[in-house]
Amino acid sequence: MLDGAAIARQIRLELQDRVAAFTTVQGRPPGLGIVLVGEDPSSEIYVRNKLKAAGESGLRADLRRLPATASLHDLLDVVTTLNGSPIHDGILVQSPLPAALGRDAEQVVFDAVDQLKDVDGFHPENVGRLVQKRPYLVACTPLGVMELLARSGIAVDGARAVVIGRSDIVGKPVSLLLMHRNATVTICHSRTRNLPELCASADILVAAIGRAAFVTPDFIKPGAVVIDVGINRVTDAGLVQRLFPEGSQRRADFERRGSLVVGDVHPAVADVAGALTPVPGGIGPLTIAMLLANTLKAAEARCSASR
Ligand code: GUN
């Protein structure tokens, strides 16, 4: 098991000195503005974790909440204010936005974030820079995946990597990062034929689909490195019973809470894989650590540019 939580703690420890130095020189901590629209239960948890981690690392983090009924105009007003704020170096608009804002809302909003404060790496300028292998701010989960591979001593150069999922948040950027580190990358998605067979050619398999336990042992080359990016909240008792044995801690957790967070990778994959990230405690904590790293990077760059 690859201990993402321990690696994330180490990264956050390494950031502390730079955060302290920035705060001394600037007379204020690096600042992050988080925007949350509506009350999506998963987003509430993610945002709470991001605020807590930022505070613990000495950053300033402010939450701007808008009701689910807010208009796109209201949301863009908040983004514009944060763009102009001298104390906010990073801006994160939590995805997904309420469906009522329209299908293109996320694109419009991510386009509106100042690219120098775009700690999510979703602005087209930052995406373009990544494509051209001159990245500035890169999406946090893909960065976390690369950091985990590097710090676990997993060789990427020359490896066959298969990424399941083609999202802008994970699949596309992680594929680019792997390619830039000289992996041979295949991107799979819902229309891919012979998916298990294709995945079984991977030395490194990244699962970013958003379907609980979708990746079963037949997808895995024995000894492969499996990175599970999925965070799926499961309420189906039958599924939990099929995935986890009677008397296990995970079953007990489910019975206590009525739900369980499960990755995209089936637990039985642990018997075939050479290395596997757990859920929870794998990529999730690394995503947060990279958000703090991106905020500090944006803060340092903004302040050295203004001197
Ligand atoms: N929703 C799920 N992951 C993310 C992320 O990395 N950033 C934002 N803004 N929203 C998300």
GROMACS .gro file of C-alpha atoms and ligand atoms in nm:
model
  318
    1MET     CA    1   0.000   0.000   0.000
    2LEU     CA    2   0.131   0.344  -0.095
    3ASP     CA    3   0.076   0.571   0.205
    4GLY     CA    4  -0.047   0.892   0.042
    5ALA     CA    5  -0.140   1.043   0.377
    6ALA     CA    6   0.219   1.006   0.508
    7ILE     CA    7   0.367   1.154   0.189
    8ALA     CA    8   0.119   1.443   0.208
    9ARG     CA    9   0.223   1.512   0.568
   10GLN     CA   10   0.587   1.520   0.460
   11ILE     CA   11   0.509   1.767   0.176
   12ARG     CA   12   0.315   1.991   0.413
   13LEU     CA   13   0.607   1.984   0.657
   14GLU     CA   14   0.841   2.090   0.377
   15LEU     CA   15   0.610   2.380   0.287
   16GLN     CA   16   0.607   2.517   0.642
   17ASP     CA   17   0.943   2.697   0.626
   18ARG     CA   18   0.852   2.868   0.298
   19VAL     CA   19   0.512   2.969   0.435
   20ALA     CA   20   0.680   3.115   0.745
   21ALA     CA   21   0.941   3.301   0.537
   22PHE     CA   22   0.673   3.445   0.308
   23THR     CA   23   0.467   3.556   0.606
   24THR     CA   24   0.765   3.730   0.769
   25VAL     CA   25   0.870   3.913   0.454
   26GLN     CA   26   0.523   4.011   0.335
   27GLY     CA   27   0.365   4.073   0.674
   28ARG     CA   28   0.077   3.843   0.580
   29PRO     CA   29   0.037   3.471   0.505
   30PRO     CA   30  -0.025   3.332   0.156
   31GLY     CA   31  -0.401   3.361   0.099
   32LEU     CA   32  -0.649   3.126  -0.065
   33GLY     CA   33  -1.007   3.216  -0.155
   34ILE     CA   34  -1.241   2.918  -0.192
   35VAL     CA   35  -1.580   2.964  -0.354
   36LEU     CA   36  -1.855   2.711  -0.284
   37VAL     CA   37  -2.193   2.739  -0.456
   38GLY     CA   38  -2.479   2.535  -0.311
   39GLU     CA   39  -2.462   2.250  -0.063
   40ASP     CA   40  -2.337   1.941  -0.245
   41PRO     CA   41  -2.251   1.704   0.044
   42SER     CA   42  -1.921   1.579  -0.106
   43SER     CA   43  -1.811   1.933  -0.192
   44GLU     CA   44  -1.889   2.041   0.165
   45ILE     CA   45  -1.645   1.774   0.293
   46TYR     CA   46  -1.372   1.854   0.037
   47VAL     CA   47  -1.394   2.227   0.107
   48ARG     CA   48  -1.387   2.173   0.483
   49ASN     CA   49  -1.073   1.958   0.445
   50LYS     CA   50  -0.905   2.220   0.223
   51LEU     CA   51  -0.981   2.502   0.471
   52LYS     CA   52  -0.852   2.296   0.763
   53ALA     CA   53  -0.530   2.194   0.586
   54ALA     CA   54  -0.461   2.552   0.477
   55GLY     CA   55  -0.508   2.681   0.832
   56GLU     CA   56  -0.284   2.410   0.978
   57SER     CA   57  -0.007   2.501   0.731
   58GLY     CA   58  -0.017   2.870   0.822
   59LEU     CA   59  -0.204   2.987   0.513
   60ARG     CA   60  -0.502   3.217   0.523
   61ALA     CA   61  -0.808   3.052   0.368
   62ASP     CA   62  -1.141   3.227   0.325
   63LEU     CA   63  -1.462   3.062   0.217
   64ARG     CA   64  -1.704   3.259   0.001
   65ARG     CA   65  -2.038   3.078   0.000
   66LEU     CA   66  -2.318   3.135  -0.244
   67PRO     CA   67  -2.664   2.974  -0.231
   68ALA     CA   68  -2.757   2.711  -0.491
   69THR     CA   69  -2.995   2.974  -0.634
   70ALA     CA   70  -2.711   3.220  -0.711
   71SER     CA   71  -2.680   3.340  -1.069
   72LEU     CA   72  -2.370   3.308  -1.286
   73HIS     CA   73  -2.344   3.685  -1.258
   74ASP     CA   74  -2.330   3.662  -0.875
   75LEU     CA   75  -2.058   3.399  -0.898
   76LEU     CA   76  -1.852   3.599  -1.148
   77ASP     CA   77  -1.878   3.900  -0.914
   78VAL     CA   78  -1.717   3.697  -0.635
   79VAL     CA   79  -1.441   3.576  -0.867
   80THR     CA   80  -1.374   3.932  -0.988
   81THR     CA   81  -1.345   4.053  -0.628
   82LEU     CA   82  -1.097   3.775  -0.544
   83ASN     CA   83  -0.900   3.848  -0.863
   84GLY     CA   84  -0.850   4.204  -0.737
   85SER     CA   85  -0.787   4.112  -0.373
   86PRO     CA   86  -0.430   4.191  -0.258
   87ILE     CA   87  -0.444   3.927   0.019
   88HIS     CA   88  -0.564   3.635  -0.193
   89ASP     CA   89  -0.295   3.466  -0.401
   90GLY     CA   90  -0.500   3.161  -0.498
   91ILE     CA   91  -0.863   3.116  -0.604
   92LEU     CA   92  -1.050   2.786  -0.615
   93VAL     CA   93  -1.410   2.754  -0.730
   94GLN     CA   94  -1.528   2.414  -0.611
   95SER     CA   95  -1.659   2.184  -0.882
   96PRO     CA   96  -1.925   2.069  -0.961
   97LEU     CA   97  -2.130   2.387  -0.985
   98PRO     CA   98  -2.509   2.349  -0.947
   99ALA     CA   99  -2.664   2.225  -1.273
  100ALA     CA  100  -2.902   2.523  -1.270
  101LEU     CA  101  -2.609   2.751  -1.362
  102GLY     CA  102  -2.600   2.589  -1.703
  103ARG     CA  103  -2.375   2.348  -1.885
  104ASP     CA  104  -2.104   2.598  -1.974
  105ALA     CA  105  -2.089   2.765  -1.633
  106GLU     CA  106  -1.771   2.594  -1.514
  107GLN     CA  107  -1.584   2.689  -1.828
  108VAL     CA  108  -1.700   3.050  -1.802
  109VAL     CA  109  -1.601   3.069  -1.436
  110PHE     CA  110  -1.262   2.898  -1.473
  111ASP     CA  111  -1.186   3.131  -1.767
  112ALA     CA  112  -1.263   3.427  -1.540
  113VAL     CA  113  -1.015   3.334  -1.265
  114ASP     CA  114  -0.690   3.533  -1.287
  115GLN     CA  115  -0.447   3.284  -1.442
  116LEU     CA  116  -0.178   3.384  -1.191
  117LYS     CA  117  -0.415   3.290  -0.904
  118ASP     CA  118  -0.550   2.976  -1.072
  119VAL     CA  119  -0.433   2.722  -0.811
  120ASP     CA  120  -0.662   2.457  -0.969
  121GLY     CA  121  -0.476   2.486  -1.301
  122PHE     CA  122  -0.809   2.493  -1.488
  123HIS     CA  123  -0.757   2.824  -1.674
  124PRO     CA  124  -0.698   2.764  -2.048
  125GLU     CA  125  -0.366   2.952  -2.029
  126ASN     CA  126  -0.241   2.712  -1.761
  127VAL     CA  127  -0.380   2.410  -1.948
  128GLY     CA  128  -0.207   2.530  -2.266
  129ARG     CA  129   0.122   2.580  -2.085
  130LEU     CA  130   0.098   2.223  -1.953
  131VAL     CA  131   0.028   2.088  -2.304
  132GLN     CA  132   0.337   2.270  -2.430
  133LYS     CA  133   0.552   2.131  -2.147
  134ARG     CA  134   0.612   2.470  -1.986
  135PRO     CA  135   0.370   2.434  -1.697
  136TYR     CA  136   0.300   2.704  -1.444
  137LEU     CA  137   0.003   2.615  -1.221
  138VAL     CA  138  -0.105   2.252  -1.275
  139ALA     CA  139  -0.420   2.076  -1.147
  140CYS     CA  140  -0.372   1.945  -0.793
  141THR     CA  141  -0.478   1.580  -0.823
  142PRO     CA  142  -0.254   1.508  -1.126
  143LEU     CA  143   0.035   1.682  -0.946
  144GLY     CA  144  -0.036   1.468  -0.642
  145VAL     CA  145  -0.022   1.149  -0.852
  146MET     CA  146   0.320   1.248  -0.992
  147GLU     CA  147   0.451   1.346  -0.649
  148LEU     CA  148   0.340   1.013  -0.505
  149LEU     CA  149   0.513   0.821  -0.787
  150ALA     CA  150   0.833   1.023  -0.746
  151ARG     CA  151   0.847   0.994  -0.368
  152SER     CA  152   0.768   0.621  -0.379
  153GLY     CA  153   1.061   0.558  -0.615
  154ILE     CA  154   0.839   0.435  -0.899
  155ALA     CA  155   1.009   0.468  -1.238
  156VAL     CA  156   0.795   0.650  -1.495
  157ASP     CA  157   1.056   0.684  -1.771
  158GLY     CA  158   0.980   0.427  -2.041
  159ALA     CA  159   0.687   0.276  -1.847
  160ARG     CA  160   0.357   0.187  -2.009
  161ALA     CA  161   0.091   0.398  -1.840
  162VAL     CA  162  -0.282   0.357  -1.889
  163VAL     CA  163  -0.519   0.627  -1.764
  164ILE     CA  164  -0.889   0.542  -1.733
  165GLY     CA  165  -1.087   0.865  -1.757
  166ARG     CA  166  -1.047   1.170  -1.982
  167SER     CA  167  -1.165   1.451  -1.756
  168ASP     CA  168  -1.015   1.800  -1.757
  169ILE     CA  169  -0.954   1.770  -1.380
  170VAL     CA  170  -0.763   1.440  -1.376
  171GLY     CA  171  -0.746   1.221  -1.687
  172LYS     CA  172  -0.612   1.471  -1.941
  173PRO     CA  173  -0.359   1.653  -1.721
  174VAL     CA  174  -0.222   1.337  -1.556
  175SER     CA  175  -0.176   1.182  -1.901
  176LEU     CA  176   0.026   1.486  -2.013
  177LEU     CA  177   0.240   1.481  -1.699
  178LEU     CA  178   0.313   1.109  -1.744
  179MET     CA  179   0.398   1.162  -2.112
  180HIS     CA  180   0.633   1.449  -2.024
  181ARG     CA  181   0.811   1.212  -1.786
  182ASN     CA  182   0.862   0.974  -2.083
  183ALA     CA  183   0.587   0.721  -2.011
  184THR     CA  184   0.401   0.571  -2.309
  185VAL     CA  185   0.047   0.677  -2.227
  186THR     CA  186  -0.290   0.537  -2.335
  187ILE     CA  187  -0.606   0.726  -2.235
  188CYS     CA  188  -0.918   0.511  -2.200
  189HIS     CA  189  -1.281   0.610  -2.152
  190SER     CA  190  -1.638   0.480  -2.164
  191ARG     CA  191  -1.619   0.400  -2.537
  192THR     CA  192  -1.286   0.215  -2.521
  193ARG     CA  193  -1.304  -0.142  -2.654
  194ASN     CA  194  -1.137  -0.433  -2.470
  195LEU     CA  195  -1.080  -0.213  -2.166
  196PRO     CA  196  -0.962  -0.486  -1.922
  197GLU     CA  197  -0.715  -0.622  -2.177
  198LEU     CA  198  -0.577  -0.277  -2.253
  199CYS     CA  199  -0.537  -0.195  -1.884
  200ALA     CA  200  -0.357  -0.527  -1.829
  201SER     CA  201  -0.071  -0.396  -2.046
  202ALA     CA  202  -0.003  -0.115  -1.798
  203ASP     CA  203   0.299  -0.088  -1.570
  204ILE     CA  204   0.122   0.211  -1.415
  205LEU     CA  205  -0.259   0.221  -1.414
  206VAL     CA  206  -0.440   0.539  -1.311
  207ALA     CA  207  -0.812   0.493  -1.237
  208ALA     CA  208  -1.006   0.820  -1.255
  209ILE     CA  209  -1.355   0.716  -1.362
  210GLY     CA  210  -1.578   0.781  -1.064
  211ARG     CA  211  -1.733   0.431  -1.045
  212ALA     CA  212  -1.693   0.235  -0.723
  213ALA     CA  213  -1.473  -0.078  -0.752
  214PHE     CA  214  -1.491  -0.069  -1.134
  215VAL     CA  215  -1.130  -0.184  -1.180
  216THR     CA  216  -1.120  -0.555  -1.099
  217PRO     CA  217  -0.817  -0.791  -1.080
  218ASP     CA  218  -0.854  -0.893  -1.448
  219PHE     CA  219  -0.752  -0.532  -1.541
  220ILE     CA  220  -0.417  -0.568  -1.368
  221LYS     CA  221  -0.082  -0.696  -1.483
  222PRO     CA  222   0.071  -0.878  -1.184
  223GLY     CA  223   0.308  -0.639  -1.007
  224ALA     CA  224   0.168  -0.322  -1.171
  225VAL     CA  225   0.142   0.010  -0.986
  226VAL     CA  226  -0.224   0.106  -0.943
  227ILE     CA  227  -0.322   0.464  -0.860
  228ASP     CA  228  -0.683   0.494  -0.743
  229VAL     CA  229  -0.815   0.849  -0.788
  230GLY     CA  230  -1.181   0.760  -0.725
  231ILE     CA  231  -1.376   0.897  -0.430
  232ASN     CA  232  -1.719   0.732  -0.446
  233ARG     CA  233  -1.971   0.752  -0.163
  234VAL     CA  234  -2.149   0.414  -0.151
  235THR     CA  235  -2.482   0.363   0.028
  236ASP     CA  236  -2.569   0.023  -0.124
  237ALA     CA  237  -2.529  -0.237   0.155
  238GLY     CA  238  -2.517  -0.522  -0.099
  239LEU     CA  239  -2.219  -0.365  -0.276
  240VAL     CA  240  -2.036  -0.307   0.052
  241GLN     CA  241  -2.099  -0.673   0.147
  242ARG     CA  242  -1.960  -0.791  -0.188
  243LEU     CA  243  -1.650  -0.573  -0.156
  244PHE     CA  244  -1.553  -0.618   0.207
  245PRO     CA  245  -1.556  -0.937   0.420
  246GLU     CA  246  -1.775  -0.985   0.722
  247GLY     CA  247  -1.605  -0.858   1.037
  248SER     CA  248  -1.381  -0.615   0.846
  249GLN     CA  249  -1.325  -0.258   0.962
  250ARG     CA  250  -1.476  -0.122   0.638
  251ARG     CA  251  -1.802  -0.312   0.699
  252ALA     CA  252  -1.815  -0.186   1.055
  253ASP     CA  253  -1.758   0.171   0.929
  254PHE     CA  254  -2.044   0.131   0.681
  255GLU     CA  255  -2.281  -0.004   0.945
  256ARG     CA  256  -2.199   0.284   1.176
  257ARG     CA  257  -2.230   0.565   0.919
  258GLY     CA  258  -2.470   0.426   0.658
  259SER     CA  259  -2.224   0.511   0.380
  260LEU     CA  260  -1.866   0.435   0.283
  261VAL     CA  261  -1.611   0.606   0.060
  262VAL     CA  262  -1.480   0.357  -0.197
  263GLY     CA  263  -1.226   0.407  -0.476
  264ASP     CA  264  -1.252   0.313  -0.844
  265VAL     CA  265  -1.040   0.005  -0.772
  266HIS     CA  266  -1.184  -0.320  -0.637
  267PRO     CA  267  -1.019  -0.426  -0.305
  268ALA     CA  268  -0.921  -0.764  -0.457
  269VAL     CA  269  -0.674  -0.578  -0.683
  270ALA     CA  270  -0.443  -0.561  -0.379
  271ASP     CA  271  -0.366  -0.931  -0.432
  272VAL     CA  272  -0.240  -0.874  -0.790
  273ALA     CA  273  -0.090  -0.523  -0.791
  274GLY     CA  274   0.269  -0.455  -0.692
  275ALA     CA  275   0.169  -0.126  -0.531
  276LEU     CA  276  -0.171   0.035  -0.475
  277THR     CA  277  -0.301   0.361  -0.331
  278PRO     CA  278  -0.576   0.314  -0.072
  279VAL     CA  279  -0.904   0.508  -0.061
  280PRO     CA  280  -0.928   0.695   0.167
  281GLY     CA  281  -0.570   0.792   0.254
  282GLY     CA  282  -0.413   0.774  -0.094
  283ILE     CA  283  -0.442   1.047  -0.355
  284GLY     CA  284  -0.696   1.258  -0.161
  285PRO     CA  285  -0.447   1.395   0.096
  286LEU     CA  286  -0.194   1.457  -0.182
  287THR     CA  287  -0.446   1.668  -0.376
  288ILE     CA  288  -0.480   1.891  -0.072
  289ALA     CA  289  -0.103   1.910  -0.018
  290MET     CA  290  -0.057   2.018  -0.382
  291LEU     CA  291  -0.328   2.283  -0.343
  292LEU     CA  292  -0.124   2.433  -0.059
  293ALA     CA  293   0.194   2.405  -0.268
  294ASN     CA  294   0.024   2.579  -0.563
  295THR     CA  295  -0.107   2.858  -0.339
  296LEU     CA  296   0.240   2.918  -0.198
  297LYS     CA  297   0.389   2.912  -0.548
  298ALA     CA  298   0.132   3.167  -0.671
  299ALA     CA  299   0.194   3.384  -0.363
  300GLU     CA  300   0.572   3.382  -0.406
  301ALA     CA  301   0.545   3.456  -0.779
  302ARG     CA  302   0.295   3.741  -0.731
  303CYS     CA  303   0.505   3.905  -0.464
  304SER     CA  304   0.836   3.874  -0.647
  305ALA     CA  305   0.668   4.017  -0.960
  306SER     CA  306   0.540   4.322  -0.769
  307ARG     CA  307   0.874   4.409  -0.610
  308GUN     N1  308  -1.395   1.891  -0.736
  308GUN     C1  309  -1.331   1.771  -0.730
  308GUN     N2  310  -1.198   1.790  -0.739
  308GUN     C2  311  -1.177   1.922  -0.751
  308GUN     C3  312  -1.059   2.002  -0.762
  308GUN     O1  313  -0.945   1.954  -0.765
  308GUN     N3  314  -1.079   2.136  -0.770
  308GUN     C4  315  -1.202   2.192  -0.769
  308GUN     N4  316  -1.212   2.324  -0.778
  308GUN     N5  317  -1.314   2.121  -0.758
  308GUN     C5  318  -1.300   1.986  -0.749
   0.00000   0.00000   0.00000
